[in-house]
């Protein structure tokens, strides 16, 4: 078979039609509703107890850390109170062996070490004076709280939250697997390691990256209406949005466990955990490559939406599609034309130790490189294949075949992303509710770097009758650059104020549960937010 037509055939397997998109949206809305009604649904729809978004006037210096799927970021953020901020950050790749360590201590002590390094590097004076003061105060009953950084801990895994800085890990995702951590309070784990290093840092708030993105975007976004949705398209994918409190019906059934809820804004931010949308595969596309990827993953049958959308998986989908073509004797992909032998395996130009032959060997950044390659003869793609993937002397036809399939995988991911975005916009009736644009904050390397990812999303949004070309124009999508850091800082700020103020009298007995502190979280943003009623 000619290479070009073989590649087209594979690319066609990733087509995700207008009809598919609409069926997806329908199912997505149904599964969102189901999650709002009960605990343990496919989509977790986790109530965050944060009931309003910031408006840009918040101020102060805070620290934030972000344990994503790939990197650990440490930053300090100065909020200027005029929708702008200054941010200092460091980033380190999480060593693979720590992702599957035997004990939480191994991972969390590594994180604390990074915080120490950051403080020494970027806040050396503060750090030094802390160390000296501490030494001089031994036996004097400690030092003052103001000298301590409040830190927002962005932890982008499913968590059952019990307080503003208290939450237990439900399950690991994105390739992490440390049994010891499941069911433990991740803030306490981090604080323990911070204390072991005597750092001047208090873990003040536990933040999901989606909520952080929503907060950060709302702090920086133009317009008078708050942001509707914060969405991540990075290692994983997930979204948090502003829901009507009355629709979060499972809160009623949770009784005491639900904690105190401030009802003054009539809204609550819900963390969808949409990575697990349609785990039972009623509407998601399922190519042979998707099936095999899932079967050989650490969590088969779980995070099925994420496995078709996010950075951790797209490279692996493409890798499997490429290997299938290479192994097809009738398709001359990466074949060695000079070879006189007929045995296919001996006539490929792929090095036997190429990452292309290893699970997870192909990084999703390669999809961006090849999809955006406009060099003549796809020179850039061929060079990358050579340098990073052990394919020497790939032909222009080889590169074109790879690019065609990569583009199809990327486009399908973007159209699936549109399904999630549209479902949130439609189910909250946001286009009808406001005359203003509907604002969406996004973050993650995939949406940031994959060429035309947003354009593909928009194309799919226009394919949905409830949105259409008119509605699509009114949906504003903005990268919440450094979103998780700023968002975590904003929540740390609020938690901090709440702590200084002390728990409100009516909830003194519950001051360790989320209602007690979050009541203040809510009233703080609720009081400042332009879009919600003032609280007297
Ligand atoms: P995290 O999810 O840890 O917060 P990122 O948002 O940076 O981190 O996402 C990392 C994921 O994005 C990885 O799966 C990586 O393969 C993918 N990625 C990195 N660079 C690119 C790129 N240029 N284009 C597409 N995907 C990328
Ligand atoms: Mg991230």
XYZ file of C-alpha atoms and ligand atoms in Angstrom:
564
model
C 0.000 0.000 0.000
C 1.245 3.477 -0.723
C 2.491 5.233 2.396
C 0.343 8.319 1.936
C -2.909 6.395 1.687
C -1.979 4.185 4.624
C -1.362 7.305 6.727
C -4.655 8.797 5.579
C -6.431 5.624 6.581
C -4.985 5.814 10.102
C -5.661 9.560 10.379
C -9.286 8.882 9.431
C -9.619 6.588 12.446
C -9.177 9.693 14.610
C -11.893 11.730 12.929
C -14.369 13.054 15.435
C -17.381 14.317 13.537
C -19.916 17.025 14.267
C -22.377 14.298 15.268
C -19.802 12.773 17.611
C -19.220 16.154 19.224
C -22.923 16.675 19.833
C -23.450 13.198 21.220
C -20.458 13.808 23.463
C -21.868 17.089 24.798
C -25.204 15.441 25.576
C -23.548 12.638 27.524
C -21.162 15.058 29.229
C -24.044 17.150 30.552
C -25.823 14.021 31.779
C -22.732 12.786 33.581
C -22.119 16.235 35.095
C -25.660 16.196 36.490
C -25.239 12.719 37.836
C -22.056 13.767 39.648
C -23.775 16.778 41.208
C -26.435 14.492 42.607
C -24.406 11.716 44.153
C -21.034 10.744 45.530
C -19.272 8.031 43.542
C -20.543 8.968 40.069
C -18.306 8.652 36.995
C -17.487 12.341 37.176
C -16.715 13.215 40.779
C -18.020 16.833 40.671
C -16.210 17.637 43.926
C -17.592 20.633 45.878
C -14.686 22.959 46.712
C -16.482 25.125 49.304
C -15.148 28.184 47.518
C -18.207 30.175 46.578
C -16.916 33.175 44.664
C -14.050 34.205 42.442
C -11.639 37.152 43.002
C -11.936 40.466 41.215
C -8.367 41.716 40.924
C -8.094 43.923 44.011
C -6.413 41.317 46.233
C -2.884 42.160 47.544
C 0.123 40.577 49.271
C 3.185 38.302 49.034
C 2.528 34.575 49.028
C 4.191 31.323 48.155
C 2.776 28.581 46.018
C 3.883 25.142 44.959
C 2.369 23.056 42.202
C 2.704 19.321 41.992
C 1.484 18.726 38.437
C 1.939 15.471 36.659
C 5.332 16.234 35.209
C 6.899 19.124 37.054
C 7.111 20.567 40.523
C 6.972 24.342 40.559
C 7.822 26.576 43.481
C 6.984 30.250 43.306
C 6.428 33.418 45.239
C 3.785 35.814 44.051
C 3.310 39.472 44.780
C -0.304 40.398 44.118
C -0.439 44.122 43.336
C -4.184 44.539 43.781
C -4.783 45.907 40.295
C -5.225 42.630 38.401
C -1.459 42.332 37.997
C 1.173 40.348 39.867
C 4.894 39.617 39.919
C 6.005 36.046 40.060
C 9.322 34.356 40.766
C 9.445 30.672 40.084
C 11.574 27.614 39.786
C 10.606 24.375 38.148
C 12.020 20.896 38.424
C 11.009 17.661 36.714
C 9.666 15.122 39.163
C 12.018 12.140 39.131
C 10.165 9.122 37.746
C 11.209 6.856 40.617
C 9.589 9.216 43.133
C 6.255 8.945 41.296
C 6.126 5.279 42.210
C 8.052 5.446 45.474
C 7.348 3.081 48.360
C 6.600 5.824 50.881
C 5.086 9.319 50.858
C 8.165 10.519 52.713
C 10.352 9.949 49.646
C 8.208 12.212 47.458
C 7.251 14.868 50.004
C 10.753 15.314 51.437
C 11.921 15.933 47.881
C 9.243 18.621 47.535
C 10.261 20.282 50.807
C 13.888 20.284 49.670
C 12.866 22.184 46.537
C 11.068 24.760 48.677
C 14.198 25.194 50.783
C 16.304 25.652 47.679
C 13.874 28.233 46.318
C 13.869 30.226 49.562
C 17.649 30.243 49.728
C 17.915 31.337 46.104
C 15.139 33.908 45.816
C 14.373 34.993 49.359
C 17.808 34.573 50.874
C 17.485 37.491 53.282
C 14.132 36.426 54.553
C 15.379 32.868 54.919
C 18.572 33.901 56.708
C 16.827 36.229 59.145
C 14.360 33.479 59.892
C 17.165 31.068 60.698
C 18.877 33.640 62.950
C 15.708 34.658 64.699
C 14.834 31.086 65.302
C 18.218 30.406 66.821
C 17.944 33.448 69.106
C 14.465 32.540 70.214
C 15.068 29.048 71.360
C 13.207 28.710 74.598
C 11.356 32.000 74.188
C 8.137 30.551 72.915
C 8.686 30.779 69.210
C 8.578 33.568 66.716
C 5.815 35.574 65.175
C 3.469 34.344 62.514
C 4.026 37.299 60.205
C 7.512 36.073 59.421
C 6.097 32.942 57.945
C 5.175 32.560 54.315
C 1.668 31.314 53.673
C 1.802 28.759 50.923
C -0.895 27.547 48.593
C -0.347 23.918 47.673
C -1.640 23.107 44.219
C -2.097 19.389 44.173
C -3.580 18.234 40.917
C -4.949 14.861 41.880
C -8.393 13.843 43.127
C -8.706 14.830 46.760
C -11.483 14.661 49.299
C -11.197 18.071 50.868
C -12.047 18.504 54.547
C -10.704 21.957 55.131
C -9.012 24.845 53.421
C -5.651 23.142 54.095
C -6.780 19.615 54.714
C -7.590 16.918 52.209
C -6.976 13.239 51.656
C -5.845 11.696 48.412
C -8.610 9.644 46.772
C -6.412 8.059 44.106
C -3.275 8.854 42.184
C -3.532 9.558 38.433
C -1.099 10.506 35.644
C 1.337 7.680 36.297
C 1.827 8.292 40.029
C 1.439 5.273 42.257
C 2.454 5.503 45.921
C 0.082 3.305 47.912
C 1.154 4.825 51.187
C -0.280 8.256 50.260
C -3.842 7.200 49.429
C -6.192 8.274 52.210
C -3.600 10.561 53.828
C -3.803 14.339 54.278
C -1.385 15.649 51.661
C -1.029 19.061 53.357
C 0.044 17.425 56.586
C 2.529 15.274 54.674
C 4.077 18.370 53.098
C 4.024 20.420 56.333
C 5.795 17.632 58.183
C 8.687 17.651 55.701
C 8.789 21.480 55.690
C 9.010 21.453 59.479
C 11.712 18.824 59.362
C 13.803 21.374 57.436
C 12.686 24.233 59.764
C 11.457 26.352 56.856
C 9.424 29.535 57.533
C 6.474 28.222 55.574
C 2.911 27.309 56.488
C 0.837 25.208 54.127
C -2.209 27.457 54.254
C -4.368 26.152 51.442
C -4.886 23.059 49.373
C -5.762 23.946 45.813
C -6.700 21.918 42.792
C -4.945 23.305 39.712
C -8.269 23.833 37.960
C -9.598 25.950 40.820
C -6.311 27.859 40.890
C -6.583 28.486 37.169
C -10.151 29.720 37.583
C -9.107 32.021 40.455
C -6.063 33.356 38.648
C -7.949 34.013 35.446
C -10.682 35.773 37.341
C -8.094 37.960 39.118
C -6.475 38.991 35.833
C -9.314 38.830 33.329
C -10.864 41.882 31.794
C -14.584 42.612 32.014
C -16.946 42.863 34.897
C -18.186 39.291 34.915
C -16.184 36.664 36.785
C -14.636 33.704 35.017
C -16.883 30.666 34.461
C -14.404 27.856 33.974
C -10.789 27.005 34.695
C -9.545 24.145 32.538
C -6.270 22.253 32.376
C -4.815 20.638 29.284
C -1.387 19.558 30.483
C -0.175 16.155 31.632
C -3.806 15.511 32.517
C -7.045 17.315 31.819
C -9.663 18.618 34.226
C -11.962 21.579 34.802
C -13.531 23.548 37.657
C -16.483 25.858 37.128
C -18.912 28.097 38.949
C -22.124 26.161 39.584
C -25.433 27.185 41.127
C -25.332 26.039 44.735
C -28.840 24.651 44.412
C -27.684 22.272 41.699
C -25.000 20.696 43.917
C -27.718 18.512 45.386
C -25.402 15.938 46.886
C -24.354 18.488 49.518
C -27.800 18.003 51.076
C -27.372 14.261 51.243
C -23.905 14.578 52.772
C -25.452 15.963 55.986
C -22.880 16.742 58.698
C -20.048 15.714 56.422
C -20.813 18.583 54.082
C -19.626 21.157 56.615
C -20.849 24.739 56.833
C -21.709 26.387 53.556
C -21.978 30.088 52.974
C -25.009 30.483 50.772
C -24.666 34.222 50.222
C -23.431 34.037 46.646
C -25.736 31.165 45.715
C -22.802 29.614 43.885
C -20.035 27.127 44.464
C -16.961 26.199 42.482
C -17.132 22.548 41.526
C -14.088 20.500 40.539
C -15.478 18.206 37.852
C -12.615 15.662 37.636
C -13.715 15.354 34.023
C -10.718 13.181 33.170
C -12.979 10.283 34.099
C -15.859 11.394 31.883
C -17.462 8.371 30.248
C -15.228 5.743 31.814
C -17.893 3.239 30.774
C -17.276 4.245 27.131
C -20.791 5.105 26.009
C -19.716 7.830 23.588
C -15.922 8.218 23.609
C -14.016 7.267 20.451
C -12.004 4.078 20.723
C -9.377 3.225 18.115
C -7.220 0.110 18.447
C -4.425 2.410 19.659
C -6.647 3.839 22.411
C -7.654 0.339 23.445
C -4.087 -0.938 23.686
C -2.866 2.174 25.468
C -5.569 1.701 28.089
C -5.026 -2.027 28.459
C -1.326 -1.534 29.128
C -1.716 1.486 31.413
C -1.458 1.363 35.217
C -5.193 2.121 35.515
C -7.169 0.371 32.766
C -10.776 1.524 32.401
C -10.128 4.708 34.366
C -9.565 8.329 33.188
C -10.812 7.370 29.739
C -11.494 10.964 28.624
C -8.078 12.080 29.853
C -6.457 9.226 27.937
C -7.768 10.709 24.679
C -7.123 14.351 25.461
C -4.073 15.103 27.556
C -0.332 15.456 27.166
C 0.554 12.316 29.026
C -1.250 10.188 26.456
C -1.279 11.812 23.016
C 2.353 10.954 22.308
C 1.712 7.358 23.274
C -1.351 7.154 20.999
C 0.745 8.450 18.106
C 3.598 6.094 18.944
C 1.277 3.108 18.799
C -0.173 4.220 15.475
C 3.335 4.660 14.025
C 4.542 1.283 15.277
C 1.454 -0.394 13.811
C 2.330 1.035 10.390
C 6.012 0.141 10.742
C 5.022 -3.431 11.580
C 2.706 -3.648 8.573
C 4.835 -5.263 5.835
C 2.717 -3.681 3.115
C 3.409 -0.136 4.316
C 6.835 1.378 3.564
C 7.095 3.661 6.626
C 10.687 4.256 7.741
C 11.818 1.486 5.441
C 15.361 1.080 4.266
C 15.170 1.280 0.484
C 18.782 0.294 0.026
C 18.318 -2.994 1.733
C 18.083 -5.948 -0.596
C 16.599 -8.164 2.073
C 12.893 -8.827 2.344
C 12.552 -9.318 6.063
C 10.666 -6.190 7.165
C 12.260 -6.005 10.555
C 15.712 -5.856 9.138
C 14.820 -3.201 6.592
C 13.700 -0.401 8.834
C 15.777 2.687 9.457
C 14.614 2.824 13.077
C 17.336 2.074 15.590
C 16.324 -1.042 17.581
C 16.806 0.915 20.822
C 14.628 3.796 19.615
C 12.156 5.220 22.158
C 9.549 4.563 19.467
C 9.677 0.942 20.571
C 9.187 1.799 24.237
C 5.926 2.475 26.037
C 5.600 6.249 26.674
C 8.671 6.688 24.461
C 7.177 9.459 22.339
C 6.611 12.804 24.037
C 3.521 14.841 23.193
C 5.731 17.819 22.429
C 6.638 15.912 19.254
C 3.021 16.313 18.098
C 3.418 20.062 18.417
C 6.735 20.021 16.587
C 5.492 18.058 13.613
C 1.999 19.598 13.443
C 3.592 23.026 13.318
C 6.407 22.112 10.968
C 6.411 24.442 7.977
C 10.007 23.809 6.933
C 10.587 22.597 3.418
C 10.520 18.815 3.143
C 9.531 18.762 6.840
C 13.180 19.100 7.737
C 12.426 19.905 11.369
C 10.332 16.767 11.821
C 13.000 14.635 10.183
C 15.708 16.137 12.344
C 13.697 15.507 15.492
C 13.068 11.936 14.401
C 16.786 11.543 13.933
C 18.040 13.226 17.081
C 15.333 12.241 19.589
C 13.867 9.066 18.169
C 16.664 7.138 16.513
C 15.231 7.323 12.992
C 18.109 8.267 10.759
C 17.432 9.589 7.285
C 13.635 9.574 7.358
C 12.261 10.598 3.977
C 9.971 13.560 3.397
C 7.198 11.025 2.740
C 7.851 9.352 6.096
C 7.690 12.704 7.850
C 4.511 13.653 5.997
C 2.846 10.394 7.055
C 3.814 10.943 10.677
C 2.637 14.521 10.594
C -0.727 13.585 9.133
C -1.416 11.114 11.928
C -0.069 13.432 14.636
C -2.344 16.209 13.428
C -5.328 13.872 13.533
C -4.550 12.808 17.110
C -4.135 16.447 18.165
C -7.283 17.614 16.436
C -9.372 14.875 18.007
C -8.047 15.907 21.433
C -9.028 19.527 20.793
C -12.526 18.571 19.624
C -12.974 16.400 22.721
C -11.814 19.355 24.813
C -14.541 21.411 23.155
C -17.082 18.830 24.318
C -16.134 19.486 27.938
C -16.079 23.270 27.532
C -19.400 23.325 25.688
C -21.070 21.084 28.260
C -20.122 23.510 31.044
C -21.235 26.567 29.060
C -24.540 24.967 28.079
C -25.410 23.312 31.390
C -24.840 26.583 33.283
C -26.788 28.503 30.653
C -23.973 31.020 30.663
C -24.486 32.492 27.197
C -28.059 33.428 28.062
C -27.279 34.594 31.609
C -24.943 37.427 30.736
C -24.689 40.038 28.038
C -20.926 39.988 28.602
C -18.542 37.426 27.113
C -18.281 34.062 28.827
C -14.746 33.919 30.204
C -12.695 30.728 30.361
C -9.200 30.366 31.778
C -6.996 27.568 30.491
C -3.563 26.298 31.421
C -1.231 23.460 30.485
C 1.475 22.814 27.922
C -0.870 21.179 25.442
C -3.230 24.129 25.047
C -0.325 26.522 25.294
C 1.974 24.934 22.736
C 0.020 22.668 20.418
C -0.461 24.712 17.236
C -4.052 25.850 16.696
C -5.432 23.893 19.640
C -7.817 26.749 20.437
C -8.843 27.107 16.781
C -9.816 23.433 16.685
C -11.768 23.878 19.898
C -13.597 26.836 18.382
C -14.354 24.952 15.197
C -16.039 22.244 17.268
C -17.909 24.806 19.387
C -19.459 26.192 16.206
C -20.611 22.637 15.385
C -22.848 22.640 18.457
C -26.300 24.160 17.802
C -26.748 25.510 21.384
C -23.565 27.553 20.867
C -23.129 28.047 17.117
C -21.027 30.718 15.422
C -22.724 33.505 17.416
C -22.130 31.891 20.786
C -18.608 30.815 19.895
C -17.653 34.452 19.336
C -18.830 35.295 22.837
C -16.704 32.665 24.486
C -13.405 34.197 25.534
C -10.592 31.736 26.157
C -7.456 33.026 27.849
C -4.321 31.286 29.008
C -4.031 31.770 32.734
C -0.265 32.026 32.514
C 1.222 30.805 35.802
C -2.386 30.244 36.782
C -1.882 27.577 39.359
C 0.677 29.688 41.213
C -1.382 32.841 41.292
C -4.577 30.957 42.033
C -2.948 29.130 44.914
C -1.619 32.443 46.225
C -5.131 33.898 46.096
C -6.532 31.031 48.099
C -3.600 31.164 50.546
C -4.340 34.860 50.998
C -7.898 34.151 51.951
C -7.011 31.243 54.216
C -4.479 33.474 55.898
C -6.975 36.231 56.600
C -9.394 33.651 57.880
C -6.788 32.275 60.265
C -5.789 35.683 61.587
C -9.411 36.614 62.111
C -10.010 33.364 63.973
C -12.952 31.154 63.301
C -16.330 32.865 63.352
C -18.146 32.299 66.637
C -21.028 30.317 65.253
C -18.705 27.660 63.914
C -16.101 27.499 66.678
C -16.823 23.870 67.258
C -16.223 23.082 63.638
C -13.222 25.258 63.065
C -11.220 22.335 61.785
C -13.665 21.478 59.066
C -13.946 23.315 55.850
C -17.149 25.128 56.698
C -15.526 27.029 59.528
C -12.680 28.503 57.566
C -14.214 28.428 54.180
C -17.116 30.465 55.451
C -14.539 33.201 55.593
C -13.082 32.253 52.242
C -16.476 32.679 50.774
C -17.357 35.896 52.472
C -13.978 37.368 51.569
C -14.356 36.814 47.855
C -18.104 37.190 48.157
C -17.619 40.610 49.705
C -15.124 41.782 47.119
C -16.587 40.255 44.044
C -18.356 42.554 41.710
C -20.691 39.945 40.384
C -22.085 38.718 43.661
C -24.223 40.261 46.319
C -22.459 42.045 49.160
C -22.549 40.321 52.483
C -23.445 42.445 55.468
P 1.811 19.700 34.466
O 0.705 18.894 33.894
O 2.804 18.892 35.216
O 1.336 20.886 35.218
P 2.388 20.854 31.826
O 1.173 21.683 31.787
O 3.659 21.480 31.382
O 2.706 20.240 33.243
O 2.123 19.587 30.922
C 3.086 18.626 30.688
C 2.594 17.738 29.583
O 2.536 18.469 28.372
C 3.464 16.528 29.311
O 2.607 15.421 29.121
C 4.182 16.853 28.026
O 4.335 15.714 27.225
C 3.249 17.811 27.355
N 3.971 18.821 26.581
C 5.129 19.445 26.900
N 5.494 20.304 25.943
C 4.549 20.226 24.976
C 4.354 20.848 23.713
N 5.239 21.717 23.230
N 3.249 20.529 23.014
C 2.360 19.634 23.482
N 2.491 19.003 24.656
C 3.556 19.284 25.409
Mg -0.185 22.146 35.558
